[in-house]
XYZ file of C-alpha atoms in Angstrom:
780
model
C -19.017 94.445 27.754
C -17.025 92.738 25.244
C -18.710 91.794 21.927
C -18.195 88.178 20.726
C -18.843 86.534 17.304
C -21.198 83.665 17.331
C -22.082 80.912 14.669
C -25.402 79.340 14.144
C -25.198 75.969 15.867
C -25.289 72.763 13.594
C -26.964 69.632 14.805
C -25.304 66.201 14.227
C -28.297 64.966 12.277
C -28.070 67.799 9.792
C -24.403 67.044 9.101
C -25.069 63.364 8.523
C -27.881 64.199 6.135
C -25.605 66.320 3.975
C -22.903 63.683 3.830
C -25.507 61.072 2.909
C -26.790 63.246 0.080
C -23.311 63.788 -1.245
C -22.551 60.034 -1.080
C -25.825 59.131 -2.711
C -25.134 61.542 -5.511
C -21.679 60.082 -5.975
C -23.047 56.535 -6.117
C -25.946 57.479 -8.332
C -23.702 58.481 -11.217
C -22.092 55.024 -11.794
C -25.341 53.246 -11.024
C -27.154 55.299 -13.601
C -24.290 54.731 -16.019
C -24.331 51.010 -15.289
C -28.107 50.920 -15.759
C -27.846 52.807 -19.006
C -25.009 50.573 -20.110
C -27.047 47.531 -19.161
C -30.000 48.790 -21.144
C -27.740 49.424 -24.124
C -26.196 45.947 -23.800
C -29.655 44.417 -23.510
C -30.750 46.316 -26.593
C -27.590 45.170 -28.400
C -28.242 41.620 -27.353
C -31.816 41.773 -28.642
C -30.647 43.210 -31.946
C -27.759 40.781 -32.179
C -29.980 37.850 -31.321
C -32.188 38.629 -34.292
C -29.156 38.604 -36.566
C -27.585 35.394 -35.321
C -26.970 32.733 -37.973
C -29.399 29.788 -38.044
C -28.285 26.552 -36.448
C -28.994 24.479 -39.548
C -25.367 23.363 -39.854
C -25.597 21.870 -36.378
C -29.138 20.564 -36.430
C -28.466 18.787 -39.726
C -24.800 17.986 -39.139
C -23.084 16.733 -42.263
C -19.339 16.720 -41.717
C -17.005 16.582 -44.698
C -15.786 13.016 -44.307
C -12.825 12.185 -46.557
C -12.504 9.190 -48.843
C -10.807 6.372 -46.937
C -8.972 3.436 -48.460
C -8.507 0.143 -46.609
C -6.770 -3.173 -47.049
C -8.818 -6.326 -47.514
C -8.510 -6.951 -43.770
C -9.683 -3.470 -42.794
C -6.412 -1.582 -42.196
C -6.424 2.080 -43.223
C -3.916 2.896 -45.973
C -5.026 6.305 -47.216
C -7.329 9.300 -46.867
C -8.247 11.874 -49.487
C -9.951 15.133 -48.584
C -9.161 18.517 -47.107
C -10.081 17.355 -43.626
C -9.456 14.170 -41.727
C -12.683 13.206 -40.005
C -14.210 10.098 -38.518
C -17.674 10.582 -37.096
C -18.262 8.742 -33.831
C -21.489 8.609 -31.809
C -21.321 9.790 -28.224
C -22.142 6.342 -26.874
C -19.099 4.934 -28.706
C -16.679 7.406 -27.157
C -14.895 5.790 -24.205
C -15.397 7.388 -20.784
C -11.692 8.096 -20.442
C -11.810 10.380 -23.492
C -14.926 12.206 -22.308
C -13.432 12.715 -18.859
C -10.148 13.996 -20.258
C -11.943 16.540 -22.460
C -14.163 17.735 -19.621
C -11.191 18.079 -17.281
C -9.254 20.046 -19.874
C -11.964 22.261 -21.338
C -15.134 22.506 -19.280
C -15.471 20.651 -15.982
C -18.937 22.183 -15.320
C -20.267 21.413 -18.805
C -23.213 19.338 -17.609
C -24.148 21.954 -14.985
C -24.124 25.331 -16.781
C -26.529 26.710 -19.385
C -23.921 27.124 -22.093
C -22.194 29.989 -20.306
C -20.258 29.321 -17.108
C -20.958 32.450 -15.047
C -18.329 31.527 -12.500
C -15.772 31.163 -15.236
C -16.861 34.412 -16.886
C -16.439 36.313 -13.628
C -13.009 34.823 -13.084
C -11.945 35.642 -16.644
C -13.300 39.176 -16.392
C -11.236 39.787 -13.262
C -8.081 38.454 -14.907
C -8.678 40.480 -18.041
C -9.360 43.676 -15.995
C -6.111 43.272 -14.111
C -4.165 42.444 -17.253
C -5.769 45.215 -19.258
C -6.611 42.936 -22.163
C -8.333 39.696 -23.136
C -6.072 37.121 -21.530
C -8.845 34.641 -20.738
C -12.018 33.885 -22.595
C -13.868 31.536 -20.243
C -15.146 29.605 -23.262
C -17.300 26.610 -22.485
C -17.530 23.613 -24.762
C -20.772 25.047 -26.140
C -19.139 28.431 -26.802
C -16.188 26.768 -28.511
C -18.595 24.842 -30.678
C -20.398 28.055 -31.608
C -17.079 29.608 -32.590
C -16.046 26.494 -34.540
C -19.235 26.482 -36.606
C -20.069 30.148 -37.038
C -17.380 32.609 -35.912
C -13.839 33.695 -36.560
C -11.021 33.326 -34.054
C -10.666 37.072 -33.367
C -10.673 38.165 -29.711
C -13.092 41.068 -29.195
C -15.848 41.742 -26.723
C -18.375 42.045 -29.547
C -17.546 38.599 -30.836
C -17.679 37.212 -27.299
C -21.230 38.586 -26.885
C -22.311 36.907 -30.119
C -20.566 33.727 -29.000
C -22.505 33.764 -25.717
C -25.802 34.302 -27.504
C -25.095 31.471 -29.890
C -24.162 29.200 -27.000
C -27.449 29.954 -25.261
C -29.366 29.258 -28.445
C -27.479 26.005 -29.002
C -28.266 24.858 -25.467
C -31.916 25.701 -26.072
C -32.070 23.533 -29.214
C -29.766 20.587 -28.444
C -29.262 18.286 -25.513
C -25.992 18.223 -23.611
C -25.184 14.840 -25.153
C -25.792 16.153 -28.661
C -23.606 19.196 -28.021
C -20.816 17.072 -26.594
C -21.043 14.668 -29.541
C -20.737 17.540 -32.001
C -17.749 18.951 -30.132
C -15.928 15.616 -30.053
C -16.405 15.275 -33.814
C -15.924 18.875 -34.968
C -13.066 20.426 -32.998
C -9.738 20.865 -34.803
C -6.830 18.930 -33.282
C -3.943 19.588 -35.669
C -2.464 17.727 -38.664
C -5.678 18.174 -40.692
C -7.509 16.131 -38.045
C -10.985 17.156 -36.979
C -12.510 15.339 -34.046
C -11.030 12.938 -31.532
C -11.624 9.764 -33.552
C -9.570 11.116 -36.467
C -6.889 12.470 -34.121
C -6.611 9.083 -32.422
C -5.600 7.539 -35.745
C -3.359 10.465 -36.705
C -1.315 10.598 -33.517
C -1.510 7.043 -32.194
C -2.556 4.910 -35.159
C -5.433 3.312 -33.273
C -9.228 3.669 -33.028
C -10.599 5.943 -30.331
C -11.977 2.935 -28.445
C -8.412 1.758 -27.747
C -7.078 4.989 -26.204
C -5.611 4.909 -22.707
C -5.976 7.712 -20.139
C -2.469 8.923 -20.942
C -3.206 9.072 -24.673
C -6.653 10.632 -24.178
C -5.084 13.383 -22.056
C -2.624 14.200 -24.857
C -5.477 14.635 -27.332
C -7.569 16.573 -24.826
C -4.741 19.077 -24.561
C -4.837 19.931 -28.266
C -8.005 22.111 -28.609
C -6.383 24.885 -26.571
C -3.582 25.289 -29.150
C -3.188 22.449 -31.691
C 0.205 23.568 -32.964
C 1.697 24.543 -29.606
C 0.731 21.254 -27.942
C 1.298 18.969 -30.928
C 3.220 16.023 -29.422
C 5.126 15.400 -32.653
C 6.367 18.991 -32.938
C 6.520 20.127 -29.297
C 6.674 16.963 -27.171
C 7.791 18.826 -24.031
C 4.823 21.203 -24.072
C 2.465 18.390 -24.991
C 3.561 16.288 -22.011
C 3.303 19.256 -19.635
C -0.261 19.845 -20.828
C -1.036 16.124 -20.598
C 0.161 15.942 -16.976
C -1.917 18.963 -16.062
C -5.027 17.308 -17.502
C -4.277 14.001 -15.791
C -3.901 15.916 -12.530
C -7.289 17.573 -13.046
C -8.865 14.174 -13.760
C -7.326 12.767 -10.602
C -8.318 15.735 -8.422
C -11.940 15.551 -9.560
C -12.154 11.812 -8.996
C -12.205 10.863 -12.672
C -8.979 8.864 -12.268
C -8.165 6.559 -9.374
C -4.781 6.759 -7.689
C -3.613 3.617 -9.452
C -4.845 4.737 -12.881
C -3.305 8.167 -12.369
C 0.074 6.677 -11.548
C -0.128 4.272 -14.479
C -1.002 7.129 -16.853
C 1.935 9.215 -15.680
C 4.302 6.300 -16.198
C 2.992 5.141 -19.583
C 5.543 5.362 -22.396
C 3.756 7.121 -25.235
C 4.298 5.809 -28.765
C 3.305 8.190 -31.535
C 2.844 7.487 -35.195
C 6.000 8.316 -37.172
C 5.850 11.741 -38.772
C 5.755 10.260 -42.289
C 3.701 7.152 -41.556
C 0.170 8.193 -40.762
C -1.356 4.787 -41.479
C -0.985 1.326 -39.939
C -0.091 -0.137 -43.348
C 2.080 1.800 -45.769
C 0.603 1.431 -49.254
C 0.430 4.910 -50.834
C 0.686 3.652 -54.426
C -2.305 1.382 -53.829
C -4.279 4.169 -52.173
C -3.633 6.453 -55.134
C -4.748 3.791 -57.618
C -7.960 3.384 -55.618
C -8.514 7.143 -55.502
C -8.148 7.426 -59.267
C -10.711 4.695 -59.834
C -13.183 6.286 -57.407
C -12.702 9.717 -58.965
C -13.447 8.307 -62.407
C -16.728 7.010 -61.027
C -17.879 9.770 -58.663
C -15.712 12.841 -59.418
C -15.321 15.490 -56.657
C -17.931 13.872 -54.431
C -15.374 11.351 -53.190
C -13.500 13.956 -51.123
C -16.330 14.816 -48.740
C -19.018 12.120 -48.867
C -17.351 9.626 -46.536
C -16.973 6.848 -49.096
C -14.843 3.842 -48.250
C -12.771 1.772 -50.651
C -11.785 -1.751 -49.685
C -8.856 -2.991 -51.704
C -7.601 -6.528 -52.246
C -4.335 -5.799 -50.440
C -3.357 -8.204 -47.645
C -1.773 -6.221 -44.796
C 0.902 -8.770 -43.941
C 1.838 -9.206 -47.598
C 2.062 -5.447 -48.120
C 4.344 -4.995 -45.123
C 6.540 -7.818 -46.401
C 6.670 -6.252 -49.862
C 7.637 -2.869 -48.393
C 10.435 -4.365 -46.336
C 11.705 -6.577 -49.153
C 11.855 -3.741 -51.658
C 13.484 -1.318 -49.223
C 16.100 -3.861 -48.233
C 16.874 -4.709 -51.850
C 17.312 -1.064 -52.781
C 19.463 -0.298 -49.733
C 21.667 -3.337 -50.344
C 22.338 -2.158 -53.896
C 22.959 1.397 -52.728
C 25.497 0.293 -50.105
C 27.343 -1.871 -52.638
C 27.876 1.144 -54.851
C 29.068 3.441 -52.092
C 28.533 6.963 -50.817
C 27.922 9.492 -53.603
C 28.746 12.552 -51.507
C 26.762 15.337 -49.782
C 23.413 16.328 -51.237
C 24.552 19.964 -51.185
C 26.790 22.321 -49.236
C 25.851 25.175 -46.903
C 28.142 28.075 -46.050
C 28.119 27.937 -42.240
C 29.469 30.904 -40.287
C 32.078 30.238 -37.583
C 29.787 31.497 -34.824
C 27.809 28.553 -33.390
C 24.547 30.471 -32.909
C 24.706 31.961 -36.382
C 25.473 28.530 -37.839
C 22.386 27.078 -36.141
C 20.301 29.869 -37.682
C 21.544 28.863 -41.135
C 20.783 25.200 -40.436
C 17.242 25.980 -39.250
C 16.595 28.145 -42.286
C 17.928 25.490 -44.668
C 16.376 22.236 -43.471
C 13.243 21.218 -41.603
C 10.865 18.337 -40.976
C 9.515 18.679 -44.504
C 12.957 17.763 -45.845
C 12.873 14.382 -44.096
C 11.956 11.476 -46.357
C 10.718 8.463 -44.456
C 13.383 7.444 -41.984
C 16.056 9.401 -43.871
C 16.408 12.549 -41.792
C 18.064 15.684 -43.166
C 21.060 16.961 -41.182
C 23.999 19.331 -41.609
C 27.579 18.463 -40.692
C 29.067 20.787 -38.058
C 32.301 18.859 -37.484
C 33.910 16.063 -39.498
C 36.869 13.885 -38.560
C 37.780 10.314 -39.570
C 36.329 8.837 -36.380
C 33.783 11.434 -35.313
C 31.127 13.494 -37.078
C 28.792 15.998 -35.412
C 25.599 16.935 -37.260
C 22.699 19.263 -36.520
C 19.044 19.124 -37.429
C 18.455 22.675 -36.237
C 16.598 23.871 -33.157
C 19.854 23.850 -31.193
C 20.280 20.085 -31.414
C 23.523 18.298 -32.251
C 24.121 14.599 -32.780
C 27.493 12.913 -32.482
C 28.063 9.934 -34.782
C 30.940 7.510 -34.290
C 31.889 3.858 -34.827
C 29.526 1.815 -36.993
C 27.538 4.945 -37.783
C 30.410 6.120 -39.997
C 31.131 2.862 -41.851
C 29.181 3.822 -44.954
C 30.992 7.163 -45.329
C 34.445 6.161 -44.043
C 36.024 6.722 -47.446
C 34.570 10.265 -47.572
C 36.188 11.408 -44.321
C 39.595 12.979 -44.198
C 41.621 15.244 -46.460
C 42.421 12.480 -48.956
C 38.787 11.920 -49.870
C 37.723 13.145 -53.347
C 36.473 16.729 -53.101
C 33.046 15.931 -54.560
C 32.430 13.180 -52.010
C 34.242 14.518 -48.952
C 32.244 15.155 -45.798
C 33.082 18.476 -44.224
C 31.452 21.315 -42.326
C 28.287 22.488 -44.079
C 27.570 19.207 -45.894
C 23.877 18.278 -46.063
C 23.531 14.542 -45.420
C 20.997 11.943 -44.337
C 21.026 10.193 -40.988
C 19.013 7.161 -39.912
C 18.160 5.813 -36.489
C 20.530 2.909 -35.818
C 18.855 1.915 -32.552
C 19.749 2.410 -28.884
C 19.928 6.161 -29.314
C 22.605 5.991 -32.001
C 22.506 7.330 -35.566
C 24.290 6.416 -38.783
C 25.056 8.509 -41.858
C 23.282 7.182 -44.939
C 21.972 8.561 -48.236
C 18.801 8.572 -50.294
C 19.029 5.819 -52.919
C 18.804 6.896 -56.539
C 17.936 3.433 -57.847
C 14.272 2.488 -57.970
C 12.357 -0.756 -57.663
C 8.823 -2.119 -57.930
C 6.984 -5.213 -56.781
C 3.482 -6.511 -57.433
C 1.943 -9.791 -56.254
C -1.289 -11.426 -57.440
C -3.610 -14.167 -56.385
C -3.253 -16.610 -59.281
C -6.910 -17.651 -59.107
C -8.675 -14.331 -59.587
C -5.965 -11.673 -60.110
C -6.565 -9.841 -56.847
C -3.494 -7.781 -55.978
C -2.072 -8.915 -52.649
C 0.759 -6.355 -52.471
C 1.972 -3.479 -54.615
C 4.940 -1.146 -54.149
C 5.438 1.304 -56.991
C 8.775 2.756 -55.900
C 11.193 3.351 -53.060
C 9.425 6.439 -51.698
C 6.016 7.777 -52.711
C 6.497 11.220 -51.137
C 9.633 11.891 -53.161
C 8.257 10.534 -56.424
C 4.650 9.476 -56.987
C 5.397 7.780 -60.307
C 3.997 4.251 -60.020
C 6.545 1.955 -61.639
C 4.254 -1.071 -61.396
C 1.653 0.398 -63.729
C 3.458 3.245 -65.488
C 7.062 2.197 -66.100
C 7.527 0.762 -69.611
C 10.820 -1.084 -69.561
C 12.571 -3.790 -71.535
C 11.854 -7.179 -69.916
C 15.111 -8.796 -70.980
C 15.306 -12.537 -70.490
C 12.173 -12.559 -68.340
C 10.297 -12.429 -71.664
C 11.791 -15.722 -72.877
C 9.055 -17.948 -71.359
C 6.535 -16.450 -73.773
C 8.796 -17.214 -76.746
C 9.195 -20.781 -75.466
C 5.448 -21.136 -74.976
C 4.913 -20.013 -78.578
C 7.484 -22.596 -79.698
C 5.615 -25.357 -77.853
C 2.477 -24.241 -79.642
C 4.315 -24.574 -82.942
C 5.392 -28.146 -82.301
C 8.636 -27.901 -80.354
C 9.046 -30.024 -77.247
C 10.835 -29.452 -73.964
C 13.330 -32.104 -75.094
C 13.985 -30.577 -78.516
C 17.720 -30.061 -78.963
C 18.818 -26.602 -80.085
C 22.328 -25.364 -80.669
C 23.814 -22.802 -78.313
C 26.270 -21.413 -80.837
C 27.100 -17.929 -82.170
C 24.783 -16.302 -84.688
C 25.122 -13.213 -86.863
C 21.850 -11.510 -87.743
C 21.303 -9.356 -90.800
C 20.093 -5.769 -90.075
C 16.882 -6.362 -92.011
C 15.876 -8.987 -89.477
C 16.620 -6.897 -86.380
C 14.961 -3.654 -87.383
C 18.302 -1.913 -87.044
C 21.924 -2.859 -87.579
C 24.024 -5.999 -87.921
C 23.547 -7.965 -84.725
C 26.139 -10.208 -83.124
C 24.423 -11.291 -79.876
C 26.159 -13.020 -76.997
C 25.148 -15.022 -73.970
C 25.390 -13.158 -70.673
C 28.358 -15.248 -69.534
C 30.015 -15.023 -72.947
C 30.104 -18.848 -73.245
C 28.575 -21.154 -75.848
C 27.736 -24.727 -74.801
C 26.586 -26.275 -78.066
C 23.494 -28.484 -78.511
C 21.160 -28.652 -75.517
C 17.520 -29.352 -74.745
C 15.022 -26.507 -74.636
C 14.475 -27.220 -70.940
C 18.162 -26.717 -70.167
C 18.412 -23.649 -72.369
C 15.573 -21.899 -70.544
C 16.977 -22.785 -67.134
C 20.360 -21.344 -68.136
C 18.759 -18.438 -70.039
C 20.739 -19.106 -73.197
C 20.293 -16.208 -75.617
C 21.390 -18.087 -78.732
C 18.759 -20.764 -78.194
C 15.997 -18.182 -77.772
C 17.038 -16.451 -80.970
C 17.024 -19.717 -82.917
C 13.619 -20.640 -81.481
C 12.148 -17.276 -82.461
C 13.689 -17.538 -85.902
C 12.080 -20.958 -86.357
C 8.563 -19.948 -85.356
C 8.691 -16.446 -86.855
C 8.747 -13.095 -85.000
C 5.315 -12.112 -86.328
C 3.754 -15.280 -84.926
C 5.503 -14.720 -81.581
C 4.234 -11.133 -81.454
C 0.651 -12.252 -82.036
C 1.043 -15.090 -79.554
C 2.366 -12.755 -76.832
C -0.861 -10.754 -76.973
C -2.639 -13.786 -75.475
C -0.841 -12.957 -72.230
C -1.958 -9.338 -72.274
C 1.107 -7.731 -73.822
C 0.635 -4.803 -76.190
C 1.771 -6.023 -79.650
C 2.712 -2.487 -80.696
C 5.292 -2.401 -77.923
C 6.752 -5.804 -78.904
C 8.306 -5.233 -82.372
C 8.355 -8.423 -84.511
C 12.119 -8.702 -84.844
C 14.563 -11.310 -83.626
C 15.610 -8.957 -80.809
C 12.285 -9.871 -79.230
C 13.944 -13.154 -78.195
C 16.020 -11.211 -75.662
C 13.186 -9.007 -74.464
C 13.742 -5.931 -76.603
C 10.122 -4.736 -76.348
C 8.489 -2.705 -73.570
C 6.304 -4.013 -70.763
C 5.213 -2.915 -67.285
C 5.566 -4.995 -64.110
C 1.748 -5.087 -64.012
C 1.655 -6.702 -67.453
C 4.439 -9.084 -66.571
C 2.612 -10.225 -63.442
C -0.563 -10.843 -65.418
C 1.383 -12.765 -68.060
C 3.428 -15.028 -65.784
C 0.244 -15.927 -63.871
C -1.013 -17.748 -66.980
C 1.620 -20.437 -66.398
C 0.743 -20.652 -62.706
C -3.006 -21.217 -63.036
C -3.179 -23.705 -65.890
C -3.390 -21.334 -68.852
C -5.999 -18.704 -67.907
C -5.516 -14.991 -68.425
C -7.081 -13.120 -65.536
C -7.018 -9.352 -65.118
C -5.307 -7.985 -62.005
C -7.508 -5.738 -59.878
C -6.905 -3.774 -56.705
C -10.352 -2.449 -55.656
C -12.752 -5.014 -54.248
C -15.681 -2.739 -53.354
C -16.751 0.840 -52.628
C -19.323 1.749 -49.976
C -20.986 4.977 -48.887
C -20.666 6.502 -45.431
C -23.362 4.163 -44.098
C -21.779 1.019 -45.502
C -24.172 0.679 -48.434
C -22.495 -1.000 -51.410
C -21.912 1.391 -54.305
C -19.673 -0.701 -56.559
C -17.853 -4.009 -56.452
C -15.402 -5.958 -58.562
C -16.455 -9.017 -60.527
C -13.145 -10.692 -61.290
C -12.612 -13.546 -63.655
C -11.667 -16.921 -62.223
C -9.105 -19.432 -63.347
C -11.115 -22.371 -64.648
C -13.466 -20.209 -66.677
C -12.800 -21.503 -70.215
C -13.779 -18.165 -71.716
C -10.583 -16.787 -70.141
C -8.279 -19.445 -71.484
C -5.122 -17.946 -73.011
C -3.093 -21.061 -73.805
C -3.701 -24.793 -73.832
C -3.543 -26.486 -70.422
C -0.812 -28.818 -71.732
C 1.288 -25.877 -72.859
C 0.868 -24.202 -69.455
C 1.873 -27.408 -67.673
C 5.024 -27.873 -69.763
C 6.031 -24.244 -69.279
C 5.432 -24.501 -65.540
C 7.574 -27.607 -65.450
C 10.420 -25.887 -67.291
C 10.184 -22.738 -65.180
C 10.518 -24.849 -62.042
C 13.839 -25.997 -63.435
C 14.959 -22.369 -63.519
C 14.678 -22.423 -59.711
C 15.941 -25.992 -59.292
C 19.083 -25.725 -61.396
C 19.078 -22.490 -63.390
C 19.555 -18.754 -62.918
C 17.153 -18.557 -59.971
C 18.655 -21.243 -57.705
C 18.973 -18.613 -54.971
C 15.206 -19.096 -54.415
C 15.920 -22.601 -53.106
C 16.586 -20.893 -49.766
C 12.808 -20.939 -49.320
C 13.009 -24.754 -49.200
C 10.006 -25.283 -51.439
C 9.596 -27.427 -54.549
C 6.620 -25.540 -55.974
C 8.431 -22.363 -57.071
C 8.930 -21.332 -60.677
C 9.985 -18.211 -62.547
C 12.420 -16.444 -64.807
C 15.183 -13.937 -64.232
C 15.721 -11.048 -66.615
C 18.646 -8.729 -67.268
C 18.651 -6.332 -70.200
C 21.602 -5.196 -72.315
C 24.205 -3.318 -70.266
C 22.357 -4.359 -67.094
C 19.917 -1.462 -67.300
C 16.863 -3.388 -66.034
C 16.785 -6.309 -63.603
C 13.706 -8.559 -63.298
C 12.354 -11.635 -61.671
C 8.904 -12.927 -62.576
C 7.924 -15.956 -60.550
C 5.190 -17.803 -58.722
C 3.925 -20.765 -56.865
C 0.480 -22.162 -57.732
C -1.159 -19.716 -55.296
C 0.750 -16.429 -55.638
C 2.601 -14.849 -58.535
C 4.916 -11.866 -58.061
C 7.164 -9.689 -60.178
C 10.097 -7.592 -58.962
C 11.927 -4.979 -61.023
C 14.986 -2.827 -60.266
C 16.396 0.032 -62.328
C 16.838 3.794 -62.650
C 14.021 6.097 -63.719
C 16.392 7.602 -66.254
C 17.759 4.334 -67.640
C 21.469 3.725 -67.199
C 23.694 0.855 -66.174
C 23.111 -0.754 -62.821
C 26.635 -2.162 -62.877
C 28.581 -4.780 -64.794
C 27.868 -7.522 -62.257
C 24.253 -6.598 -61.514
C 21.621 -9.066 -62.781
C 18.013 -9.973 -62.284
C 19.125 -12.936 -60.202
C 21.242 -10.723 -57.963
C 18.972 -7.680 -57.692
C 15.304 -8.472 -58.340
C 15.261 -12.102 -57.196
C 16.295 -11.334 -53.569
C 13.378 -8.891 -53.294
C 11.024 -11.573 -54.622
C 12.446 -14.140 -52.183
C 12.089 -11.871 -49.160
C 8.489 -11.125 -50.077
C 7.585 -14.767 -50.774
C 9.152 -15.894 -47.495
C 6.310 -14.078 -45.719
C 3.551 -14.533 -48.295
C 4.005 -18.334 -48.401
C 4.827 -18.836 -44.731
C 2.893 -21.829 -43.424
C 1.329 -22.569 -46.817
C 1.647 -26.216 -47.867
C 3.486 -27.028 -51.069
C 1.304 -27.495 -54.133
C 2.229 -29.875 -56.899
C 0.739 -29.368 -60.329
C -0.909 -32.424 -61.869
C -0.367 -33.099 -65.546
C -3.568 -32.416 -67.519
C -5.053 -34.908 -69.969
C -2.956 -35.179 -73.104
C 0.433 -35.194 -71.354
C 2.597 -38.307 -70.867
C 5.908 -38.791 -69.146
C 8.637 -40.810 -70.824
C 12.111 -41.277 -69.334
C 11.569 -38.349 -66.994
C 10.459 -35.978 -69.753
C 6.942 -34.771 -70.559
C 5.407 -34.921 -74.042
C 2.095 -34.269 -75.725
C 0.232 -37.575 -75.823
C -1.439 -36.862 -79.139
C -2.455 -34.043 -81.364
C -5.727 -32.412 -80.323
C -7.494 -31.268 -83.503
C -9.343 -27.994 -83.237
C -7.423 -26.783 -80.171
C -4.843 -24.782 -82.057
C -2.020 -27.090 -81.032
C 0.442 -27.562 -83.874
C 2.731 -29.869 -81.932
C 3.703 -33.362 -83.125
C 1.982 -36.170 -81.339
C 3.799 -38.625 -79.085
C 2.242 -42.010 -78.466
C 1.781 -43.627 -75.064
C 5.097 -45.469 -75.459
C 6.865 -42.221 -76.143
C 7.406 -42.768 -79.858
C 6.695 -39.710 -81.972
C 4.010 -40.016 -84.626
C 4.032 -38.398 -88.051
C 6.234 -38.342 -91.148
C 8.691 -35.781 -89.728
C 8.622 -37.053 -86.144
C 12.228 -38.205 -85.922
C 13.476 -35.097 -87.693
C 11.753 -32.646 -85.348
C 12.417 -34.720 -82.256
C 16.147 -34.852 -82.832
C 16.675 -31.788 -84.936
C 19.412 -29.352 -83.950
C 18.413 -25.767 -84.770
């Protein structure tokens, strides 16, 4: 019998039981670990929840609203503060903006509890696969928590705190309140916080005026404000915009027609250096200084508003007039040469690296864009602005620099590879080579009734030089000061018909405050005896000197102070007759206005009122008014006679160019200083007075043929063409005490007690007094 080995038989049920036990044990380990981990997380959450920051900053939301400065008609011209903010209530936010934000950031915002569990799960899966933190699944509430309380670091710990804060926020605020805070608090680039501020920054319009296409651009910014900035990265910004528009369309927030229209809309962004609808930086800075004097540092965060006296249309006209005047002068005097030279390597890629490292957007000044010449030939120039771009300039775009192209051009002015130049948009996709003007100019315009400043431009470019030439530039007024000498002469008894000799004079050094003086007329000609009226119209220097000599320089200095001039800056010497003192355009505008309004000195002012964030009045101006006898500077008869003579300056004198305006109510005086260093025109009609000045900050000759009539007057004309458009002509009526005889005006009689030392003239035009005939016909 053969022995056989046998095994104890196993039943199927026993085998299954063992496998089940092994599987259960294997599953138990991660479950226990997960449970333990969950308990630890829960404990961490409880501990973290107790240490969360309070929500006071949200519950009592007080955003740092900057100081804002506006024109008289409500156009924004400046903001001052670290952050650009405009608080807007949720009910005032248009639906298209809300929908764009929801589509871009949190489509389930009104459904979740502050944390979108679906989104969290999706993000967790993506992050697990990627092995990092590629997605954050942040809801609007979580973003708001991060914006108020957390840093931008990406860690799981911070995400847990962010979630807890979001839950707490949702427990304390309604969805509408949370959404309102988000729309006002989120950062959108260019110092702009909130969608209302961003709407002005990027599109120059209030949030209520945004289209779907524009709203989608702004809605794309919270994800990455710099990456999707339409001014810096337009391609990325448009890609993001189209994605958001697609989301709005897919979710039914945009109809087919609106979606198509949004895709096809041509977007127009605010220019990089023009963040405000009206460009008036010198005015805004004046307003800021006044507010700071009153309220100190509070102005930068309390949301105050300053309303100036500036008229938007007038300010735009002043900007354009001044810019055109400066550019015309600059073109007449030719291309000065490259701003500097760069050493560009021969390799194209390496050359572009040098260009990018050397110039950027910050080097652009207004519409004058910085560029580097890559190739230069007489009929073709290629420039680069970096970032791999090149611009070919030909034809009219080279006219200004034609003389600087080619081997024969002077070395200092020649355009060649590596030259840093300025280019300007010439329209229709073309560019022209230009240059930054060195000459400066200023213009200020006043309402003649109360002194309110209608327009003020303190220089060619505020960003390059913030020096305000209207209020800060002390310059010689030249012949534009002569009206005040003539007015003093009228006060002393001279008449507009008094004959004075236009003949050479030689002045002793003791009477000039310096050396022997042999003055000349501008044209070098002497015309002999002529009436005061004619002499002023022709700006005859010899006549002014003789007048000043007759009335006395000390008297003229005292008299000039009636117009607001500083006597210490107007030395009492005969050189005063030709404007040898120092004045500012602001002072000159105040002074010339006295002749326009009948003899009243009114103080110019630029701030009308200041309000708090709620519109409550904090301060307001109380200007003087022409007609208030306490403000009288000169006799009404004197003002009338001066006005009448100054109209002759426009009718037949040095300012006849102003006749292009086809008005008979214009008056003023040109001014050109020795060696043509300063050019002026101070003029007015009965409603508006304005002063234009042109010169260099470091005084030197403008050019042998440059005058006030050729430089400053055209700026004044271009401004007045807009300021007086549609305004009826205003004739000035002679006041009591003035008679007209043979086409000339005279004082009717002496007015005792009024400080008028003039000789009387009777109703029939015959002078009264022992010396009447002598004075009336005297040749000085």
